[in-house]
Amino acid sequence: MEFNDLILYLLLPTIAFLYASVGHGGASSYLMILALMGFAPEQIRPTALIMNMFVSMLAFLSFRKASVFPLRLFLLLVAFSVPAAYLGGTILVDTLWYKRILGILLIFPILKFFQVLPKAKSVVIQKQWWLVGLLGLIIGLVSGLIGIGGGIILSPILLLLGWADIKETAAISALFIFVNSVSGFLGAGGFSISIDPQLWIVMPMTIIGGGLGGYWGASKFQAPMVKKLLALVLLVAAVKLILD
């Protein structure tokens, strides 16, 4: 086994564990690692989305048991995000500058999670149906374009607006990631793409890592620990997006 293969087989499951422990799928990091490993661009997006689907669903099943799931909020979000994610998946665009801007914007929720910014004690903006729908629409479109599930964008917004607590956010984000990943995968024509055999080997390992992370994050970690992990996940993603 070559050194690069060893890195791939160890790094992806570890990342999946960390992301799933806070209700994320990990697609942004999968995309980065697979690109650095030299895989063909047309294989990277569907592979990342497949792993995202399974890891996020396992994370959802774990966090669903640990909190009351805000079903109405979730349904409003996905009613607009799913068709937008499908549309985004059909479009091939240069997202370089968008990723950098997104990375800069993620710095603000990171500061909040590390308690650098003032903490909201109540709902900042009321959940108007059109506002929730607009949020889902924008995140869904961006998710489809880039090849992620959108949880990395949704999570800080839910917390900043006071619409959900830490574990509710993790549960909503995990299922949101799953449905948008499926939609983006279909829009990108994932079933028609031939995936490298090595990726079929690493995908089950990554999914297992995600399943363990979701269980550990929901049942073992207390809320402050989950909050710190979420901040670290966003910090890694922000640096990656800015420097990509």
PDB file of C-alpha atoms in Angstrom:
ATOM      1  CA  MET A   1       0.000   0.000   0.000  1.00  0.00           C
ATOM      2  CA  GLU A   2       1.405   3.381  -0.997  1.00  0.00           C
ATOM      3  CA  PHE A   3       1.749   6.264   1.468  1.00  0.00           C
ATOM      4  CA  ASN A   4      -0.903   8.349  -0.334  1.00  0.00           C
ATOM      5  CA  ASP A   5      -3.336   5.443  -0.131  1.00  0.00           C
ATOM      6  CA  LEU A   6      -2.722   5.124   3.604  1.00  0.00           C
ATOM      7  CA  ILE A   7      -3.406   8.836   4.084  1.00  0.00           C
ATOM      8  CA  LEU A   8      -6.634   8.535   2.098  1.00  0.00           C
ATOM      9  CA  TYR A   9      -7.863   5.515   4.058  1.00  0.00           C
ATOM     10  CA  LEU A  10      -7.076   7.100   7.416  1.00  0.00           C
ATOM     11  CA  LEU A  11      -7.930  10.734   6.785  1.00  0.00           C
ATOM     12  CA  LEU A  12     -11.390  10.420   5.236  1.00  0.00           C
ATOM     13  CA  PRO A  13     -12.877   8.232   8.028  1.00  0.00           C
ATOM     14  CA  THR A  14     -11.344  10.529  10.651  1.00  0.00           C
ATOM     15  CA  ILE A  15     -12.855  13.605   9.008  1.00  0.00           C
ATOM     16  CA  ALA A  16     -16.209  11.852   8.708  1.00  0.00           C
ATOM     17  CA  PHE A  17     -16.087  11.055  12.445  1.00  0.00           C
ATOM     18  CA  LEU A  18     -15.412  14.687  13.353  1.00  0.00           C
ATOM     19  CA  TYR A  19     -18.047  16.140  11.041  1.00  0.00           C
ATOM     20  CA  ALA A  20     -20.745  13.619  11.978  1.00  0.00           C
ATOM     21  CA  SER A  21     -20.119  14.279  15.682  1.00  0.00           C
ATOM     22  CA  VAL A  22     -21.617  17.747  15.129  1.00  0.00           C
ATOM     23  CA  GLY A  23     -24.283  16.727  12.595  1.00  0.00           C
ATOM     24  CA  HIS A  24     -22.350  17.462   9.400  1.00  0.00           C
ATOM     25  CA  GLY A  25     -21.607  15.280   6.381  1.00  0.00           C
ATOM     26  CA  GLY A  26     -18.075  16.495   5.622  1.00  0.00           C
ATOM     27  CA  ALA A  27     -18.363  17.069   1.864  1.00  0.00           C
ATOM     28  CA  SER A  28     -16.283  20.255   1.855  1.00  0.00           C
ATOM     29  CA  SER A  29     -13.276  18.388   3.243  1.00  0.00           C
ATOM     30  CA  TYR A  30     -13.886  15.319   1.070  1.00  0.00           C
ATOM     31  CA  LEU A  31     -13.753  17.566  -1.984  1.00  0.00           C
ATOM     32  CA  MET A  32     -10.486  19.110  -0.860  1.00  0.00           C
ATOM     33  CA  ILE A  33      -8.762  15.815  -0.032  1.00  0.00           C
ATOM     34  CA  LEU A  34      -9.843  14.005  -3.193  1.00  0.00           C
ATOM     35  CA  ALA A  35      -8.674  16.948  -5.305  1.00  0.00           C
ATOM     36  CA  LEU A  36      -5.274  16.952  -3.579  1.00  0.00           C
ATOM     37  CA  MET A  37      -5.007  13.199  -4.180  1.00  0.00           C
ATOM     38  CA  GLY A  38      -5.338  13.789  -7.912  1.00  0.00           C
ATOM     39  CA  PHE A  39      -8.722  12.223  -8.634  1.00  0.00           C
ATOM     40  CA  ALA A  40     -10.585  13.340 -11.740  1.00  0.00           C
ATOM     41  CA  PRO A  41     -12.814  16.380 -11.088  1.00  0.00           C
ATOM     42  CA  GLU A  42     -15.889  14.674 -12.568  1.00  0.00           C
ATOM     43  CA  GLN A  43     -15.499  11.868 -10.004  1.00  0.00           C
ATOM     44  CA  ILE A  44     -14.872  14.052  -6.973  1.00  0.00           C
ATOM     45  CA  ARG A  45     -18.288  15.700  -6.645  1.00  0.00           C
ATOM     46  CA  PRO A  46     -20.471  12.537  -6.872  1.00  0.00           C
ATOM     47  CA  THR A  47     -18.093  10.624  -4.583  1.00  0.00           C
ATOM     48  CA  ALA A  48     -18.217  13.367  -1.956  1.00  0.00           C
ATOM     49  CA  LEU A  49     -22.003  13.525  -2.217  1.00  0.00           C
ATOM     50  CA  ILE A  50     -22.391   9.752  -1.802  1.00  0.00           C
ATOM     51  CA  MET A  51     -20.326   9.810   1.389  1.00  0.00           C
ATOM     52  CA  ASN A  52     -22.215  12.910   2.484  1.00  0.00           C
ATOM     53  CA  MET A  53     -25.562  11.122   2.098  1.00  0.00           C
ATOM     54  CA  PHE A  54     -24.648   8.167   4.302  1.00  0.00           C
ATOM     55  CA  VAL A  55     -22.638  10.050   6.919  1.00  0.00           C
ATOM     56  CA  SER A  56     -25.285  12.748   7.349  1.00  0.00           C
ATOM     57  CA  MET A  57     -28.110  10.195   7.618  1.00  0.00           C
ATOM     58  CA  LEU A  58     -26.226   8.254  10.308  1.00  0.00           C
ATOM     59  CA  ALA A  59     -25.566  11.514  12.136  1.00  0.00           C
ATOM     60  CA  PHE A  60     -29.253  12.423  11.917  1.00  0.00           C
ATOM     61  CA  LEU A  61     -30.370   9.063  13.343  1.00  0.00           C
ATOM     62  CA  SER A  62     -28.084   9.643  16.325  1.00  0.00           C
ATOM     63  CA  PHE A  63     -28.962  13.283  17.000  1.00  0.00           C
ATOM     64  CA  ARG A  64     -32.680  12.699  16.362  1.00  0.00           C
ATOM     65  CA  LYS A  65     -32.786  10.653  19.562  1.00  0.00           C
ATOM     66  CA  ALA A  66     -30.926  13.297  21.552  1.00  0.00           C
ATOM     67  CA  SER A  67     -33.287  16.234  20.955  1.00  0.00           C
ATOM     68  CA  VAL A  68     -36.777  17.266  19.880  1.00  0.00           C
ATOM     69  CA  PHE A  69     -36.683  17.584  16.103  1.00  0.00           C
ATOM     70  CA  PRO A  70     -38.092  20.921  14.774  1.00  0.00           C
ATOM     71  CA  LEU A  71     -40.055  19.290  11.959  1.00  0.00           C
ATOM     72  CA  ARG A  72     -41.882  22.390  10.683  1.00  0.00           C
ATOM     73  CA  LEU A  73     -38.651  24.377  10.381  1.00  0.00           C
ATOM     74  CA  PHE A  74     -36.985  21.500   8.544  1.00  0.00           C
ATOM     75  CA  LEU A  75     -39.851  21.009   6.089  1.00  0.00           C
ATOM     76  CA  LEU A  76     -39.927  24.711   5.225  1.00  0.00           C
ATOM     77  CA  LEU A  77     -36.194  24.692   4.563  1.00  0.00           C
ATOM     78  CA  VAL A  78     -36.100  21.598   2.337  1.00  0.00           C
ATOM     79  CA  ALA A  79     -39.239  22.520   0.385  1.00  0.00           C
ATOM     80  CA  PHE A  80     -37.159  25.287  -1.185  1.00  0.00           C
ATOM     81  CA  SER A  81     -33.631  23.862  -0.899  1.00  0.00           C
ATOM     82  CA  VAL A  82     -34.170  20.501  -2.639  1.00  0.00           C
ATOM     83  CA  PRO A  83     -35.245  21.843  -6.066  1.00  0.00           C
ATOM     84  CA  ALA A  84     -32.585  24.550  -5.796  1.00  0.00           C
ATOM     85  CA  ALA A  85     -29.897  21.943  -5.026  1.00  0.00           C
ATOM     86  CA  TYR A  86     -30.976  19.905  -8.051  1.00  0.00           C
ATOM     87  CA  LEU A  87     -30.765  23.004 -10.244  1.00  0.00           C
ATOM     88  CA  GLY A  88     -27.355  23.879  -8.821  1.00  0.00           C
ATOM     89  CA  GLY A  89     -26.124  20.365  -9.547  1.00  0.00           C
ATOM     90  CA  THR A  90     -26.873  20.808 -13.247  1.00  0.00           C
ATOM     91  CA  ILE A  91     -24.730  23.961 -13.480  1.00  0.00           C
ATOM     92  CA  LEU A  92     -20.952  23.939 -13.911  1.00  0.00           C
ATOM     93  CA  VAL A  93     -19.479  27.257 -12.780  1.00  0.00           C
ATOM     94  CA  ASP A  94     -16.207  28.592 -11.384  1.00  0.00           C
ATOM     95  CA  THR A  95     -16.846  28.861  -7.633  1.00  0.00           C
ATOM     96  CA  LEU A  96     -13.364  30.032  -6.619  1.00  0.00           C
ATOM     97  CA  TRP A  97     -14.312  33.533  -5.513  1.00  0.00           C
ATOM     98  CA  TYR A  98     -17.537  32.368  -3.975  1.00  0.00           C
ATOM     99  CA  LYS A  99     -15.634  29.865  -1.795  1.00  0.00           C
ATOM    100  CA  ARG A 100     -13.292  32.598  -0.598  1.00  0.00           C
ATOM    101  CA  ILE A 101     -16.161  34.913   0.301  1.00  0.00           C
ATOM    102  CA  LEU A 102     -17.949  32.082   2.099  1.00  0.00           C
ATOM    103  CA  GLY A 103     -14.787  31.284   4.021  1.00  0.00           C
ATOM    104  CA  ILE A 104     -14.515  34.886   5.196  1.00  0.00           C
ATOM    105  CA  LEU A 105     -18.169  34.942   6.250  1.00  0.00           C
ATOM    106  CA  LEU A 106     -17.689  31.769   8.289  1.00  0.00           C
ATOM    107  CA  ILE A 107     -15.219  33.608  10.512  1.00  0.00           C
ATOM    108  CA  PHE A 108     -18.099  35.428  12.226  1.00  0.00           C
ATOM    109  CA  PRO A 109     -20.016  32.364  13.468  1.00  0.00           C
ATOM    110  CA  ILE A 110     -16.679  30.849  14.520  1.00  0.00           C
ATOM    111  CA  LEU A 111     -16.052  33.881  16.743  1.00  0.00           C
ATOM    112  CA  LYS A 112     -19.524  33.492  18.170  1.00  0.00           C
ATOM    113  CA  PHE A 113     -19.084  29.797  18.977  1.00  0.00           C
ATOM    114  CA  PHE A 114     -15.824  30.588  20.754  1.00  0.00           C
ATOM    115  CA  GLN A 115     -17.780  33.221  22.738  1.00  0.00           C
ATOM    116  CA  VAL A 116     -15.789  36.102  21.284  1.00  0.00           C
ATOM    117  CA  LEU A 117     -19.002  37.735  20.067  1.00  0.00           C
ATOM    118  CA  PRO A 118     -22.008  38.471  22.323  1.00  0.00           C
ATOM    119  CA  LYS A 119     -24.355  35.493  22.788  1.00  0.00           C
ATOM    120  CA  ALA A 120     -27.986  35.895  21.750  1.00  0.00           C
ATOM    121  CA  LYS A 121     -30.336  35.099  24.647  1.00  0.00           C
ATOM    122  CA  SER A 122     -33.483  34.883  22.532  1.00  0.00           C
ATOM    123  CA  VAL A 123     -34.693  34.594  18.960  1.00  0.00           C
ATOM    124  CA  VAL A 124     -33.038  37.377  16.964  1.00  0.00           C
ATOM    125  CA  ILE A 125     -35.414  37.236  13.978  1.00  0.00           C
ATOM    126  CA  GLN A 126     -38.799  35.509  14.022  1.00  0.00           C
ATOM    127  CA  LYS A 127     -39.208  32.467  11.746  1.00  0.00           C
ATOM    128  CA  GLN A 128     -41.308  33.938   8.935  1.00  0.00           C
ATOM    129  CA  TRP A 129     -42.172  31.229   6.366  1.00  0.00           C
ATOM    130  CA  TRP A 130     -40.861  33.276   3.456  1.00  0.00           C
ATOM    131  CA  LEU A 131     -37.591  34.005   5.276  1.00  0.00           C
ATOM    132  CA  VAL A 132     -37.034  30.318   6.055  1.00  0.00           C
ATOM    133  CA  GLY A 133     -37.876  29.465   2.441  1.00  0.00           C
ATOM    134  CA  LEU A 134     -35.466  32.077   1.082  1.00  0.00           C
ATOM    135  CA  LEU A 135     -32.716  30.729   3.322  1.00  0.00           C
ATOM    136  CA  GLY A 136     -33.360  27.192   2.090  1.00  0.00           C
ATOM    137  CA  LEU A 137     -33.422  28.341  -1.530  1.00  0.00           C
ATOM    138  CA  ILE A 138     -30.063  30.138  -1.333  1.00  0.00           C
ATOM    139  CA  ILE A 139     -28.297  27.398   0.602  1.00  0.00           C
ATOM    140  CA  GLY A 140     -29.726  24.695  -1.674  1.00  0.00           C
ATOM    141  CA  LEU A 141     -28.543  26.433  -4.832  1.00  0.00           C
ATOM    142  CA  VAL A 142     -25.056  27.017  -3.421  1.00  0.00           C
ATOM    143  CA  SER A 143     -24.898  23.412  -2.194  1.00  0.00           C
ATOM    144  CA  GLY A 144     -25.699  22.021  -5.623  1.00  0.00           C
ATOM    145  CA  LEU A 145     -23.184  24.277  -7.347  1.00  0.00           C
ATOM    146  CA  ILE A 146     -20.278  23.353  -5.074  1.00  0.00           C
ATOM    147  CA  GLY A 147     -21.162  19.736  -4.284  1.00  0.00           C
ATOM    148  CA  ILE A 148     -21.913  19.937  -0.551  1.00  0.00           C
ATOM    149  CA  GLY A 149     -25.017  19.367   1.550  1.00  0.00           C
ATOM    150  CA  GLY A 150     -25.245  22.899   2.921  1.00  0.00           C
ATOM    151  CA  GLY A 151     -25.032  22.147   6.631  1.00  0.00           C
ATOM    152  CA  ILE A 152     -21.852  24.149   6.971  1.00  0.00           C
ATOM    153  CA  ILE A 153     -23.859  27.231   5.970  1.00  0.00           C
ATOM    154  CA  LEU A 154     -27.131  26.346   7.699  1.00  0.00           C
ATOM    155  CA  SER A 155     -25.740  25.485  11.149  1.00  0.00           C
ATOM    156  CA  PRO A 156     -24.224  28.875  12.070  1.00  0.00           C
ATOM    157  CA  ILE A 157     -27.242  30.724  10.701  1.00  0.00           C
ATOM    158  CA  LEU A 158     -29.703  28.690  12.808  1.00  0.00           C
ATOM    159  CA  LEU A 159     -27.641  29.309  15.917  1.00  0.00           C
ATOM    160  CA  LEU A 160     -27.034  32.984  15.207  1.00  0.00           C
ATOM    161  CA  LEU A 161     -30.752  33.585  14.647  1.00  0.00           C
ATOM    162  CA  GLY A 162     -31.691  31.638  17.776  1.00  0.00           C
ATOM    163  CA  TRP A 163     -33.937  29.247  15.842  1.00  0.00           C
ATOM    164  CA  ALA A 164     -32.476  26.051  17.356  1.00  0.00           C
ATOM    165  CA  ASP A 165     -30.091  24.929  20.085  1.00  0.00           C
ATOM    166  CA  ILE A 166     -26.865  22.991  19.494  1.00  0.00           C
ATOM    167  CA  LYS A 167     -28.270  19.472  19.204  1.00  0.00           C
ATOM    168  CA  GLU A 168     -31.433  20.567  17.395  1.00  0.00           C
ATOM    169  CA  THR A 169     -29.181  22.335  14.892  1.00  0.00           C
ATOM    170  CA  ALA A 170     -27.084  19.189  14.489  1.00  0.00           C
ATOM    171  CA  ALA A 171     -30.193  17.086  13.783  1.00  0.00           C
ATOM    172  CA  ILE A 172     -31.712  19.595  11.330  1.00  0.00           C
ATOM    173  CA  SER A 173     -28.405  20.107   9.534  1.00  0.00           C
ATOM    174  CA  ALA A 174     -27.737  16.370   9.205  1.00  0.00           C
ATOM    175  CA  LEU A 175     -31.081  15.619   7.538  1.00  0.00           C
ATOM    176  CA  PHE A 176     -30.871  18.844   5.499  1.00  0.00           C
ATOM    177  CA  ILE A 177     -27.465  17.716   4.228  1.00  0.00           C
ATOM    178  CA  PHE A 178     -28.847  14.297   3.313  1.00  0.00           C
ATOM    179  CA  VAL A 179     -31.763  15.489   1.186  1.00  0.00           C
ATOM    180  CA  ASN A 180     -29.735  18.206  -0.534  1.00  0.00           C
ATOM    181  CA  SER A 181     -26.894  15.782  -1.239  1.00  0.00           C
ATOM    182  CA  VAL A 182     -29.332  13.389  -2.895  1.00  0.00           C
ATOM    183  CA  SER A 183     -30.825  16.210  -4.929  1.00  0.00           C
ATOM    184  CA  GLY A 184     -27.413  17.578  -5.941  1.00  0.00           C
ATOM    185  CA  PHE A 185     -26.192  14.085  -6.835  1.00  0.00           C
ATOM    186  CA  LEU A 186     -29.145  13.504  -9.137  1.00  0.00           C
ATOM    187  CA  GLY A 187     -28.782  16.944 -10.694  1.00  0.00           C
ATOM    188  CA  ALA A 188     -25.093  16.312 -11.388  1.00  0.00           C
ATOM    189  CA  GLY A 189     -25.906  13.013 -13.114  1.00  0.00           C
ATOM    190  CA  GLY A 190     -24.012  11.003 -10.500  1.00  0.00           C
ATOM    191  CA  PHE A 191     -25.402   7.622 -11.612  1.00  0.00           C
ATOM    192  CA  SER A 192     -23.924   8.062 -15.083  1.00  0.00           C
ATOM    193  CA  ILE A 193     -20.371   8.679 -13.833  1.00  0.00           C
ATOM    194  CA  SER A 194     -17.818   5.855 -13.494  1.00  0.00           C
ATOM    195  CA  ILE A 195     -16.114   6.105 -10.099  1.00  0.00           C
ATOM    196  CA  ASP A 196     -12.530   4.963  -9.475  1.00  0.00           C
ATOM    197  CA  PRO A 197     -12.382   1.491  -7.768  1.00  0.00           C
ATOM    198  CA  GLN A 198     -10.170   2.933  -5.008  1.00  0.00           C
ATOM    199  CA  LEU A 199     -12.979   5.280  -4.047  1.00  0.00           C
ATOM    200  CA  TRP A 200     -15.384   2.368  -3.680  1.00  0.00           C
ATOM    201  CA  ILE A 201     -12.940   0.971  -1.105  1.00  0.00           C
ATOM    202  CA  VAL A 202     -12.617   4.157   0.922  1.00  0.00           C
ATOM    203  CA  MET A 203     -16.332   5.049   0.886  1.00  0.00           C
ATOM    204  CA  PRO A 204     -17.471   2.253   3.283  1.00  0.00           C
ATOM    205  CA  MET A 205     -14.613   3.089   5.658  1.00  0.00           C
ATOM    206  CA  THR A 206     -15.626   6.736   5.633  1.00  0.00           C
ATOM    207  CA  ILE A 207     -19.281   5.903   6.234  1.00  0.00           C
ATOM    208  CA  ILE A 208     -18.367   3.721   9.238  1.00  0.00           C
ATOM    209  CA  GLY A 209     -16.296   6.579  10.653  1.00  0.00           C
ATOM    210  CA  GLY A 210     -19.283   8.896  10.224  1.00  0.00           C
ATOM    211  CA  GLY A 211     -21.615   6.467  11.961  1.00  0.00           C
ATOM    212  CA  LEU A 212     -19.312   6.256  14.967  1.00  0.00           C
ATOM    213  CA  GLY A 213     -18.938  10.046  15.040  1.00  0.00           C
ATOM    214  CA  GLY A 214     -22.689  10.598  14.999  1.00  0.00           C
ATOM    215  CA  TYR A 215     -23.236   8.163  17.860  1.00  0.00           C
ATOM    216  CA  TRP A 216     -20.411   9.625  19.917  1.00  0.00           C
ATOM    217  CA  GLY A 217     -21.441  13.214  19.339  1.00  0.00           C
ATOM    218  CA  ALA A 218     -25.091  12.620  20.225  1.00  0.00           C
ATOM    219  CA  SER A 219     -24.717  10.330  23.227  1.00  0.00           C
ATOM    220  CA  LYS A 220     -21.310  11.002  24.761  1.00  0.00           C
ATOM    221  CA  PHE A 221     -20.376  14.652  24.211  1.00  0.00           C
ATOM    222  CA  GLN A 222     -22.071  17.349  26.267  1.00  0.00           C
ATOM    223  CA  ALA A 223     -23.375  20.501  24.534  1.00  0.00           C
ATOM    224  CA  PRO A 224     -20.243  22.631  25.249  1.00  0.00           C
ATOM    225  CA  MET A 225     -18.032  19.975  23.640  1.00  0.00           C
ATOM    226  CA  VAL A 226     -20.309  19.731  20.592  1.00  0.00           C
ATOM    227  CA  LYS A 227     -20.210  23.510  20.309  1.00  0.00           C
ATOM    228  CA  LYS A 228     -16.407  23.559  20.335  1.00  0.00           C
ATOM    229  CA  LEU A 229     -16.242  20.789  17.756  1.00  0.00           C
ATOM    230  CA  LEU A 230     -18.657  22.653  15.517  1.00  0.00           C
ATOM    231  CA  ALA A 231     -16.492  25.766  15.794  1.00  0.00           C
ATOM    232  CA  LEU A 232     -13.399  23.757  14.872  1.00  0.00           C
ATOM    233  CA  VAL A 233     -15.182  22.191  11.892  1.00  0.00           C
ATOM    234  CA  LEU A 234     -16.177  25.629  10.627  1.00  0.00           C
ATOM    235  CA  LEU A 235     -12.669  26.987  11.216  1.00  0.00           C
ATOM    236  CA  VAL A 236     -11.109  24.206   9.127  1.00  0.00           C
ATOM    237  CA  ALA A 237     -13.708  24.763   6.401  1.00  0.00           C
ATOM    238  CA  ALA A 238     -13.168  28.550   6.437  1.00  0.00           C
ATOM    239  CA  VAL A 239      -9.398  28.218   6.013  1.00  0.00           C
ATOM    240  CA  LYS A 240      -9.895  25.679   3.245  1.00  0.00           C
ATOM    241  CA  LEU A 241     -12.391  27.886   1.393  1.00  0.00           C
ATOM    242  CA  ILE A 242     -10.251  31.024   1.665  1.00  0.00           C
ATOM    243  CA  LEU A 243      -7.019  29.353   0.564  1.00  0.00           C
ATOM    244  CA  ASP A 244      -8.500  27.038  -2.060  1.00  0.00           C
TER     245      ASP A 244
END
